[in-house]
Amino acid sequence: TTDTTSTSDGNDTLATFSKVMTNLLLFFLIFCLSATVHLKDLRHQITNKLAIGTGIVMQILIMPLLGFVTVLMFTNVGFTQAMGVSLLVVTASPGGSYSNWWCSLFNASLALSVGVRLSHFLFVLCMDQWQYVVGQHISHVLSALVSQTPIT
């Protein structure tokens, strides 16, 4: 029985090593794809307001909406709750490094993909700060209304 346990431990170690190495290699592959973008091409694509705007609208509105509609459509057909949540997470946060892989695979503009993700990141960063400031103001107003004290 001792030999079986050591063999099992060896297989577990090998499986863990294999998973870690697979993820590391995949990360470097995808990272290296985005590193091939020339700054000149990125600057050119960032000035393409129609393409950047379309990409941001697709990432913020269309993709999450399509994911939500898909979950609603397939809920009665055996879509589990875990499947629905997974689909919502994936469609609510599109782009990312796999976008580089898809662009490379279909010979699309990698610079545009990186530009849309960069613009999307900056837009969301600003919106998060705006939501915080507006939320603080609304909270202050509501607490003043509840306590019947004058708003300063």
Coordinates of N, CA, C and O in Angstrom, one line a residue:
T1 N 0.8 -1.2 0.0 CA 0.0 0.0 0.0 C 0.8 1.3 0.0 O 0.4 2.3 -0.5
T2 N 2.1 1.2 0.5 CA 2.9 2.4 0.5 C 3.3 2.8 -0.9 O 3.3 4.0 -1.2
D3 N 3.5 1.8 -1.8 CA 3.9 2.1 -3.1 C 2.8 2.8 -3.9 O 3.0 3.7 -4.7
T4 N 1.5 2.4 -3.6 CA 0.4 3.0 -4.3 C 0.2 4.4 -3.9 O -0.1 5.3 -4.7
T5 N 0.4 4.7 -2.6 CA 0.3 6.1 -2.1 C 1.4 7.0 -2.7 O 1.1 8.1 -3.1
S6 N 2.6 6.5 -2.8 CA 3.7 7.4 -3.3 C 3.4 7.6 -4.8 O 3.7 8.7 -5.3
T7 N 2.9 6.6 -5.5 CA 2.6 6.8 -6.9 C 1.4 7.8 -7.1 O 1.5 8.6 -8.0
S8 N 0.4 7.7 -6.2 CA -0.7 8.6 -6.3 C -0.2 10.0 -6.0 O -0.6 11.0 -6.7
D9 N 0.7 10.2 -5.0 CA 1.2 11.5 -4.7 C 2.1 12.0 -5.9 O 2.0 13.2 -6.2
G10 N 2.8 11.2 -6.5 CA 3.6 11.6 -7.7 C 2.7 12.0 -8.9 O 3.0 13.0 -9.5
N11 N 1.6 11.3 -9.1 CA 0.6 11.7 -10.1 C 0.0 13.1 -9.8 O -0.2 13.9 -10.7
D12 N -0.3 13.3 -8.5 CA -0.9 14.6 -8.1 C 0.1 15.7 -8.3 O -0.3 16.8 -8.8
T13 N 1.3 15.5 -8.0 CA 2.4 16.5 -8.1 C 2.6 16.8 -9.6 O 2.7 18.0 -10.0
L14 N 2.6 15.8 -10.4 CA 2.7 15.9 -11.9 C 1.5 16.7 -12.5 O 1.7 17.6 -13.3
A15 N 0.3 16.4 -12.0 CA -0.9 17.0 -12.5 C -0.8 18.5 -12.1 O -1.2 19.4 -13.0
T16 N -0.5 18.8 -10.9 CA -0.4 20.2 -10.5 C 0.7 20.9 -11.3 O 0.5 22.1 -11.7
F17 N 1.8 20.3 -11.4 CA 2.9 21.0 -12.2 C 2.4 21.2 -13.7 O 2.7 22.3 -14.2
S18 N 1.8 20.3 -14.2 CA 1.2 20.4 -15.6 C 0.3 21.5 -15.7 O 0.3 22.3 -16.7
K19 N -0.6 21.7 -14.7 CA -1.6 22.8 -14.8 C -0.9 24.1 -14.6 O -1.3 25.1 -15.4
V20 N 0.0 24.2 -13.7 CA 0.7 25.5 -13.5 C 1.5 25.9 -14.8 O 1.5 27.0 -15.3
M21 N 2.2 24.9 -15.4 CA 3.0 25.2 -16.6 C 2.1 25.6 -17.8 O 2.5 26.5 -18.5
T22 N 1.0 24.9 -17.9 CA 0.1 25.2 -19.0 C -0.4 26.6 -18.9 O -0.4 27.4 -19.9
N23 N -0.8 27.0 -17.7 CA -1.3 28.4 -17.5 C -0.2 29.4 -17.7 O -0.4 30.5 -18.3
L24 N 1.0 29.1 -17.3 CA 2.2 30.1 -17.5 C 2.5 30.2 -19.0 O 2.7 31.3 -19.5
L25 N 2.5 29.1 -19.7 CA 2.8 29.2 -21.1 C 1.7 29.9 -21.9 O 2.0 30.7 -22.8
L26 N 0.5 29.7 -21.5 CA -0.6 30.4 -22.1 C -0.6 31.9 -21.9 O -0.8 32.7 -22.8
F27 N -0.2 32.2 -20.6 CA -0.1 33.7 -20.3 C 1.0 34.3 -21.1 O 0.8 35.4 -21.7
F28 N 2.2 33.7 -21.2 CA 3.3 34.3 -22.0 C 2.9 34.3 -23.5 O 3.3 35.3 -24.2
L29 N 2.2 33.3 -24.0 CA 1.8 33.4 -25.4 C 0.9 34.6 -25.7 O 1.2 35.4 -26.6
I30 N -0.1 34.8 -24.8 CA -1.0 35.8 -25.0 C -0.4 37.2 -24.8 O -0.6 38.2 -25.5
F31 N 0.5 37.3 -23.7 CA 1.2 38.5 -23.4 C 2.1 38.9 -24.6 O 2.2 40.1 -25.0
C32 N 2.8 38.0 -25.1 CA 3.7 38.3 -26.2 C 3.0 38.7 -27.5 O 3.5 39.5 -28.2
L33 N 1.7 38.3 -27.7 CA 1.0 38.8 -28.8 C 0.7 40.3 -28.6 O 0.9 41.0 -29.6
S34 N 0.4 40.7 -27.5 CA 0.1 42.2 -27.3 C 1.4 43.0 -27.3 O 1.4 44.1 -27.6
A35 N 2.5 42.3 -27.0 CA 3.8 43.0 -27.1 C 4.3 43.3 -28.5 O 5.2 44.1 -28.7
T36 N 3.6 42.7 -29.5 CA 4.0 42.9 -30.9 C 3.4 44.1 -31.5 O 3.7 44.4 -32.6
V37 N 2.5 44.8 -30.7 CA 1.9 46.0 -31.3 C 2.9 47.1 -31.3 O 3.5 47.4 -30.2
H38 N 3.0 47.8 -32.4 CA 3.9 49.0 -32.5 C 3.1 50.2 -31.9 O 1.9 50.4 -32.1
L39 N 3.9 51.1 -31.2 CA 3.2 52.2 -30.7 C 2.6 53.2 -31.7 O 1.6 53.8 -31.5
K40 N 3.3 53.2 -32.9 CA 2.7 54.0 -34.0 C 1.3 53.5 -34.4 O 0.4 54.3 -34.6
D41 N 1.2 52.2 -34.5 CA -0.1 51.6 -34.9 C -1.1 51.9 -33.8 O -2.3 52.2 -34.0
L42 N -0.7 51.8 -32.5 CA -1.6 52.0 -31.4 C -2.1 53.4 -31.3 O -3.3 53.7 -31.2
R43 N -1.2 54.4 -31.5 CA -1.5 55.8 -31.6 C -2.5 56.1 -32.7 O -3.5 56.8 -32.5
H44 N -2.3 55.5 -33.9 CA -3.2 55.6 -35.0 C -4.6 55.1 -34.7 O -5.6 55.7 -35.0
Q45 N -4.7 53.9 -34.0 CA -6.0 53.3 -33.7 C -6.7 54.1 -32.6 O -7.9 54.2 -32.6
I46 N -6.0 54.7 -31.7 CA -6.6 55.4 -30.6 C -7.3 56.7 -31.1 O -8.3 57.1 -30.6
T47 N -6.8 57.2 -32.2 CA -7.4 58.4 -32.8 C -8.6 58.0 -33.6 O -9.4 58.9 -34.0
N48 N -8.8 56.8 -33.9 CA -10.0 56.3 -34.6 C -11.2 56.2 -33.7 O -11.5 55.2 -33.1
K49 N -11.9 57.4 -33.5 CA -12.9 57.5 -32.5 C -14.1 56.6 -32.8 O -14.7 56.1 -31.8
L50 N -14.5 56.4 -34.0 CA -15.6 55.5 -34.4 C -15.3 54.1 -33.9 O -16.1 53.4 -33.3
A51 N -14.1 53.6 -34.3 CA -13.8 52.2 -33.9 C -13.7 52.0 -32.4 O -14.2 51.0 -31.8
I52 N -13.0 53.0 -31.7 CA -12.9 52.9 -30.3 C -14.2 53.0 -29.6 O -14.6 52.2 -28.7
G53 N -15.0 53.9 -30.1 CA -16.4 54.1 -29.5 C -17.3 52.9 -29.7 O -18.0 52.4 -28.8
T54 N -17.2 52.3 -30.9 CA -18.0 51.1 -31.1 C -17.5 49.9 -30.2 O -18.3 49.2 -29.7
G55 N -16.2 49.8 -30.1 CA -15.7 48.7 -29.2 C -16.1 48.9 -27.8 O -16.5 47.9 -27.1
I56 N -16.1 50.1 -27.3 CA -16.5 50.4 -25.9 C -18.0 50.1 -25.7 O -18.4 49.5 -24.7
V57 N -18.8 50.6 -26.6 CA -20.2 50.3 -26.5 C -20.5 48.8 -26.6 O -21.3 48.3 -25.8
M58 N -19.8 48.1 -27.4 CA -20.0 46.6 -27.5 C -19.6 46.0 -26.2 O -20.3 45.1 -25.7
Q59 N -18.5 46.4 -25.6 CA -18.0 45.8 -24.3 C -18.9 46.2 -23.1 O -19.0 45.4 -22.2
I60 N -19.4 47.4 -23.1 CA -20.1 47.8 -21.9 C -21.6 47.5 -22.0 O -22.3 47.2 -21.0
L61 N -22.2 47.6 -23.2 CA -23.7 47.5 -23.3 C -24.1 46.2 -24.0 O -24.9 45.4 -23.5
I62 N -23.6 46.0 -25.2 CA -24.1 44.9 -26.1 C -23.7 43.5 -25.5 O -24.6 42.6 -25.4
M63 N -22.4 43.3 -25.2 CA -22.0 41.9 -24.8 C -22.8 41.5 -23.5 O -23.3 40.4 -23.4
P64 N -22.8 42.4 -22.4 CA -23.5 42.0 -21.2 C -25.0 41.7 -21.5 O -25.6 40.8 -21.0
L65 N -25.6 42.6 -22.4 CA -27.0 42.4 -22.7 C -27.3 41.1 -23.4 O -28.2 40.4 -23.1
L66 N -26.4 40.8 -24.4 CA -26.5 39.5 -25.1 C -26.4 38.3 -24.1 O -27.1 37.3 -24.3
G67 N -25.4 38.4 -23.2 CA -25.2 37.3 -22.2 C -26.5 37.2 -21.4 O -26.9 36.0 -21.1
F68 N -27.1 38.3 -20.9 CA -28.3 38.2 -20.1 C -29.4 37.6 -20.8 O -30.1 36.7 -20.3
V69 N -29.6 38.0 -22.1 CA -30.7 37.5 -22.9 C -30.5 36.0 -23.1 O -31.4 35.2 -23.1
T70 N -29.2 35.6 -23.4 CA -28.9 34.2 -23.6 C -29.3 33.3 -22.4 O -29.9 32.3 -22.5
V71 N -28.9 33.9 -21.2 CA -29.2 33.1 -19.9 C -30.7 33.0 -19.8 O -31.3 32.0 -19.4
L72 N -31.5 34.1 -20.1 CA -32.9 34.0 -20.0 C -33.5 33.0 -20.9 O -34.5 32.3 -20.6
M73 N -33.0 33.0 -22.2 CA -33.5 32.1 -23.2 C -33.3 30.6 -22.8 O -34.1 29.8 -23.1
F74 N -32.1 30.3 -22.3 CA -31.7 28.9 -22.0 C -32.0 28.4 -20.6 O -31.7 27.3 -20.3
T75 N -32.6 29.3 -19.8 CA -32.9 28.9 -18.4 C -33.9 27.7 -18.4 O -33.8 26.8 -17.6
N76 N -34.9 27.8 -19.2 CA -35.9 26.7 -19.3 C -35.5 25.5 -20.0 O -36.2 24.5 -20.0
V77 N -34.3 25.5 -20.6 CA -33.9 24.4 -21.4 C -32.8 23.6 -20.7 O -32.2 22.7 -21.3
G78 N -32.6 23.8 -19.4 CA -31.6 23.1 -18.7 C -30.3 23.8 -18.3 O -29.3 23.2 -17.9
F79 N -30.3 25.1 -18.6 CA -29.1 25.9 -18.2 C -29.1 26.0 -16.7 O -30.0 26.5 -16.1
T80 N -28.0 25.5 -16.1 CA -27.9 25.5 -14.7 C -27.5 26.9 -14.2 O -27.1 27.8 -15.0
Q81 N -27.7 27.2 -12.9 CA -27.4 28.5 -12.3 C -25.9 28.8 -12.5 O -25.5 29.9 -12.8
A82 N -25.1 27.8 -12.3 CA -23.6 27.9 -12.5 C -23.3 28.3 -13.9 O -22.4 29.1 -14.1
M83 N -23.9 27.7 -14.9 CA -23.7 28.0 -16.3 C -24.1 29.4 -16.6 O -23.4 30.1 -17.3
G84 N -25.2 29.8 -16.0 CA -25.7 31.2 -16.2 C -24.8 32.2 -15.6 O -24.4 33.2 -16.3
V85 N -24.3 32.0 -14.4 CA -23.4 32.9 -13.8 C -22.1 33.0 -14.6 O -21.5 34.1 -14.8
S86 N -21.6 31.9 -15.0 CA -20.3 31.8 -15.8 C -20.5 32.6 -17.1 O -19.6 33.4 -17.4
L87 N -21.6 32.4 -17.8 CA -21.8 33.2 -19.0 C -21.9 34.7 -18.7 O -21.4 35.5 -19.5
L88 N -22.6 35.0 -17.7 CA -22.7 36.5 -17.4 C -21.4 37.1 -17.0 O -21.1 38.2 -17.4
V89 N -20.5 36.4 -16.3 CA -19.2 36.9 -15.9 C -18.4 37.1 -17.2 O -17.7 38.1 -17.4
V90 N -18.4 36.1 -18.1 CA -17.6 36.2 -19.3 C -18.1 37.3 -20.2 O -17.3 38.1 -20.8
T91 N -19.4 37.5 -20.4 CA -19.9 38.5 -21.3 C -19.9 39.9 -20.6 O -19.9 40.9 -21.4
A92 N -19.9 40.0 -19.3 CA -19.8 41.3 -18.7 C -18.4 41.8 -18.6 O -18.2 43.0 -18.3
S93 N -17.4 41.0 -18.9 CA -16.0 41.4 -18.9 C -15.3 40.9 -20.1 O -14.3 40.1 -20.1
P94 N -15.7 41.3 -21.3 CA -15.1 40.9 -22.6 C -13.8 41.5 -22.8 O -13.4 42.4 -22.0
G95 N -13.1 41.2 -23.9 CA -11.8 41.7 -24.2 C -10.8 40.9 -23.5 O -10.8 39.7 -23.5
G96 N -9.9 41.6 -22.9 CA -8.8 40.8 -22.2 C -7.8 40.3 -23.2 O -7.8 40.5 -24.3
S97 N -6.9 39.4 -22.6 CA -5.8 38.9 -23.4 C -6.3 37.9 -24.5 O -5.6 37.7 -25.5
Y98 N -7.4 37.3 -24.3 CA -7.8 36.3 -25.3 C -8.3 37.1 -26.6 O -8.3 36.5 -27.7
S99 N -8.6 38.3 -26.4 CA -8.9 39.2 -27.6 C -7.7 39.2 -28.5 O -7.8 39.2 -29.7
N100 N -6.5 39.3 -28.0 CA -5.3 39.3 -28.8 C -5.2 38.0 -29.6 O -4.8 38.0 -30.8
W101 N -5.5 36.9 -28.9 CA -5.4 35.6 -29.6 C -6.4 35.5 -30.8 O -6.0 35.1 -31.9
W102 N -7.6 36.0 -30.5 CA -8.6 35.9 -31.6 C -8.2 36.9 -32.7 O -8.4 36.5 -33.9
C103 N -7.7 38.1 -32.4 CA -7.3 39.0 -33.5 C -6.2 38.4 -34.3 O -6.1 38.5 -35.5
S104 N -5.2 37.7 -33.6 CA -4.1 37.1 -34.3 C -4.6 35.9 -35.2 O -4.2 35.8 -36.4
L105 N -5.6 35.2 -34.7 CA -6.1 34.0 -35.4 C -6.9 34.5 -36.7 O -6.7 33.8 -37.7
F106 N -7.6 35.6 -36.6 CA -8.4 36.0 -37.7 C -7.8 37.2 -38.5 O -8.5 37.8 -39.3
N107 N -6.5 37.5 -38.2 CA -5.8 38.5 -38.9 C -6.5 39.9 -38.8 O -6.6 40.6 -39.7
A108 N -7.0 40.1 -37.6 CA -7.7 41.4 -37.3 C -6.6 42.4 -36.8 O -5.5 42.1 -36.6
S109 N -7.1 43.6 -36.5 CA -6.2 44.7 -36.1 C -5.9 44.5 -34.6 O -6.7 44.8 -33.7
L110 N -4.7 44.0 -34.3 CA -4.3 43.8 -32.9 C -4.1 45.1 -32.2 O -4.5 45.3 -31.0
A111 N -3.7 46.2 -32.9 CA -3.5 47.5 -32.3 C -4.9 48.1 -32.0 O -5.0 48.7 -30.9
L112 N -5.9 47.8 -32.8 CA -7.2 48.3 -32.4 C -7.8 47.6 -31.2 O -8.4 48.2 -30.3
S113 N -7.5 46.3 -31.1 CA -8.0 45.5 -29.9 C -7.3 46.1 -28.7 O -8.0 46.3 -27.6
V114 N -6.0 46.3 -28.7 CA -5.3 46.8 -27.5 C -5.8 48.2 -27.2 O -6.0 48.6 -26.1
G115 N -6.0 49.0 -28.3 CA -6.6 50.4 -28.1 C -7.9 50.4 -27.5 O -8.2 51.3 -26.6
V116 N -8.8 49.5 -27.9 CA -10.2 49.5 -27.3 C -10.1 49.1 -25.9 O -10.7 49.6 -25.0
R117 N -9.2 48.1 -25.5 CA -9.1 47.6 -24.1 C -8.5 48.7 -23.3 O -8.9 48.9 -22.1
L118 N -7.5 49.5 -23.8 CA -6.9 50.6 -23.0 C -8.0 51.7 -22.8 O -8.1 52.2 -21.7
S119 N -8.7 52.0 -23.8 CA -9.7 53.1 -23.7 C -10.8 52.6 -22.8 O -11.3 53.4 -21.9
H120 N -11.2 51.4 -22.9 CA -12.3 50.8 -22.0 C -11.8 50.8 -20.6 O -12.6 51.2 -19.7
F121 N -10.6 50.5 -20.3 CA -10.0 50.5 -19.0 C -10.0 51.9 -18.4 O -10.5 52.1 -17.3
L122 N -9.6 52.9 -19.2 CA -9.6 54.3 -18.7 C -11.0 54.8 -18.5 O -11.3 55.5 -17.5
F123 N -11.9 54.5 -19.3 CA -13.3 54.9 -19.2 C -13.9 54.3 -17.9 O -14.6 55.0 -17.1
V124 N -13.7 53.0 -17.7 CA -14.3 52.4 -16.5 C -13.6 52.9 -15.2 O -14.3 53.1 -14.2
L125 N -12.3 53.2 -15.3 CA -11.6 53.8 -14.1 C -12.3 55.2 -13.8 O -12.5 55.4 -12.6
C126 N -12.5 56.0 -14.8 CA -13.1 57.3 -14.5 C -14.6 57.1 -14.0 O -15.0 57.8 -13.1
M127 N -15.3 56.2 -14.6 CA -16.7 56.0 -14.2 C -16.8 55.5 -12.8 O -17.7 55.9 -12.0
D128 N -15.8 54.7 -12.4 CA -15.8 54.2 -11.0 C -15.6 55.3 -10.0 O -16.3 55.4 -9.0
Q129 N -14.7 56.3 -10.3 CA -14.5 57.4 -9.5 C -15.8 58.3 -9.4 O -16.2 58.8 -8.4
W130 N -16.4 58.5 -10.6 CA -17.6 59.3 -10.7 C -18.7 58.7 -9.9 O -19.4 59.4 -9.2
Q131 N -18.9 57.4 -10.0 CA -19.9 56.7 -9.2 C -19.7 56.9 -7.7 O -20.6 57.0 -6.9
Y132 N -18.4 56.8 -7.3 CA -18.1 57.0 -5.9 C -18.5 58.4 -5.4 O -19.1 58.6 -4.4
V133 N -18.1 59.4 -6.2 CA -18.5 60.8 -5.8 C -20.0 61.0 -5.8 O -20.5 61.6 -4.8
V134 N -20.7 60.6 -6.8 CA -22.1 60.7 -6.8 C -22.8 59.9 -5.7 O -23.7 60.4 -5.1
G135 N -22.3 58.7 -5.5 CA -22.8 57.9 -4.4 C -22.7 58.6 -3.0 O -23.6 58.5 -2.2
Q136 N -21.5 59.2 -2.8 CA -21.3 59.9 -1.6 C -22.3 61.0 -1.4 O -22.8 61.3 -0.3
H137 N -22.5 61.8 -2.5 CA -23.4 62.9 -2.4 C -24.8 62.4 -2.2 O -25.5 63.0 -1.3
I138 N -25.3 61.4 -2.9 CA -26.6 60.9 -2.7 C -26.8 60.4 -1.2 O -27.8 60.6 -0.6
S139 N -25.8 59.7 -0.7 CA -25.8 59.2 0.6 C -25.9 60.3 1.6 O -26.7 60.3 2.6
H140 N -25.2 61.4 1.4 CA -25.3 62.6 2.3 C -26.7 63.2 2.3 O -27.2 63.5 3.3
V141 N -27.2 63.4 1.1 CA -28.5 64.0 0.9 C -29.6 63.1 1.6 O -30.5 63.6 2.3
L142 N -29.5 61.8 1.4 CA -30.5 60.9 1.9 C -30.4 60.8 3.5 O -31.5 60.8 4.1
S143 N -29.2 60.8 4.0 CA -29.1 60.8 5.4 C -29.6 62.1 6.0 O -30.2 62.1 7.1
A144 N -29.4 63.2 5.3 CA -30.0 64.5 5.8 C -31.5 64.5 5.8 O -32.2 65.0 6.7
L145 N -32.1 63.9 4.7 CA -33.5 63.9 4.6 C -34.1 63.0 5.7 O -35.1 63.3 6.3
V146 N -33.4 61.9 6.0 CA -33.9 60.9 7.1 C -33.8 61.6 8.4 O -34.7 61.5 9.3
S147 N -32.8 62.3 8.7 CA -32.6 62.9 10.1 C -33.2 64.3 10.2 O -33.1 64.9 11.2
Q148 N -33.8 64.8 9.1 CA -34.4 66.1 9.1 C -33.5 67.2 9.4 O -33.9 68.2 10.0
T149 N -32.2 67.1 9.0 CA -31.2 68.2 9.3 C -31.0 68.9 7.9 O -31.1 68.3 6.9
P150 N -30.7 70.2 8.0 CA -30.5 70.9 6.8 C -29.2 70.4 6.0 O -28.2 70.0 6.6
I151 N -29.3 70.4 4.7 CA -28.2 69.9 3.9 C -27.2 71.0 3.8 O -27.5 72.1 3.4
T152 N -25.9 70.7 4.0 CA -24.9 71.7 3.9 C -24.0 71.5 2.7 O -23.8 70.5 2.2

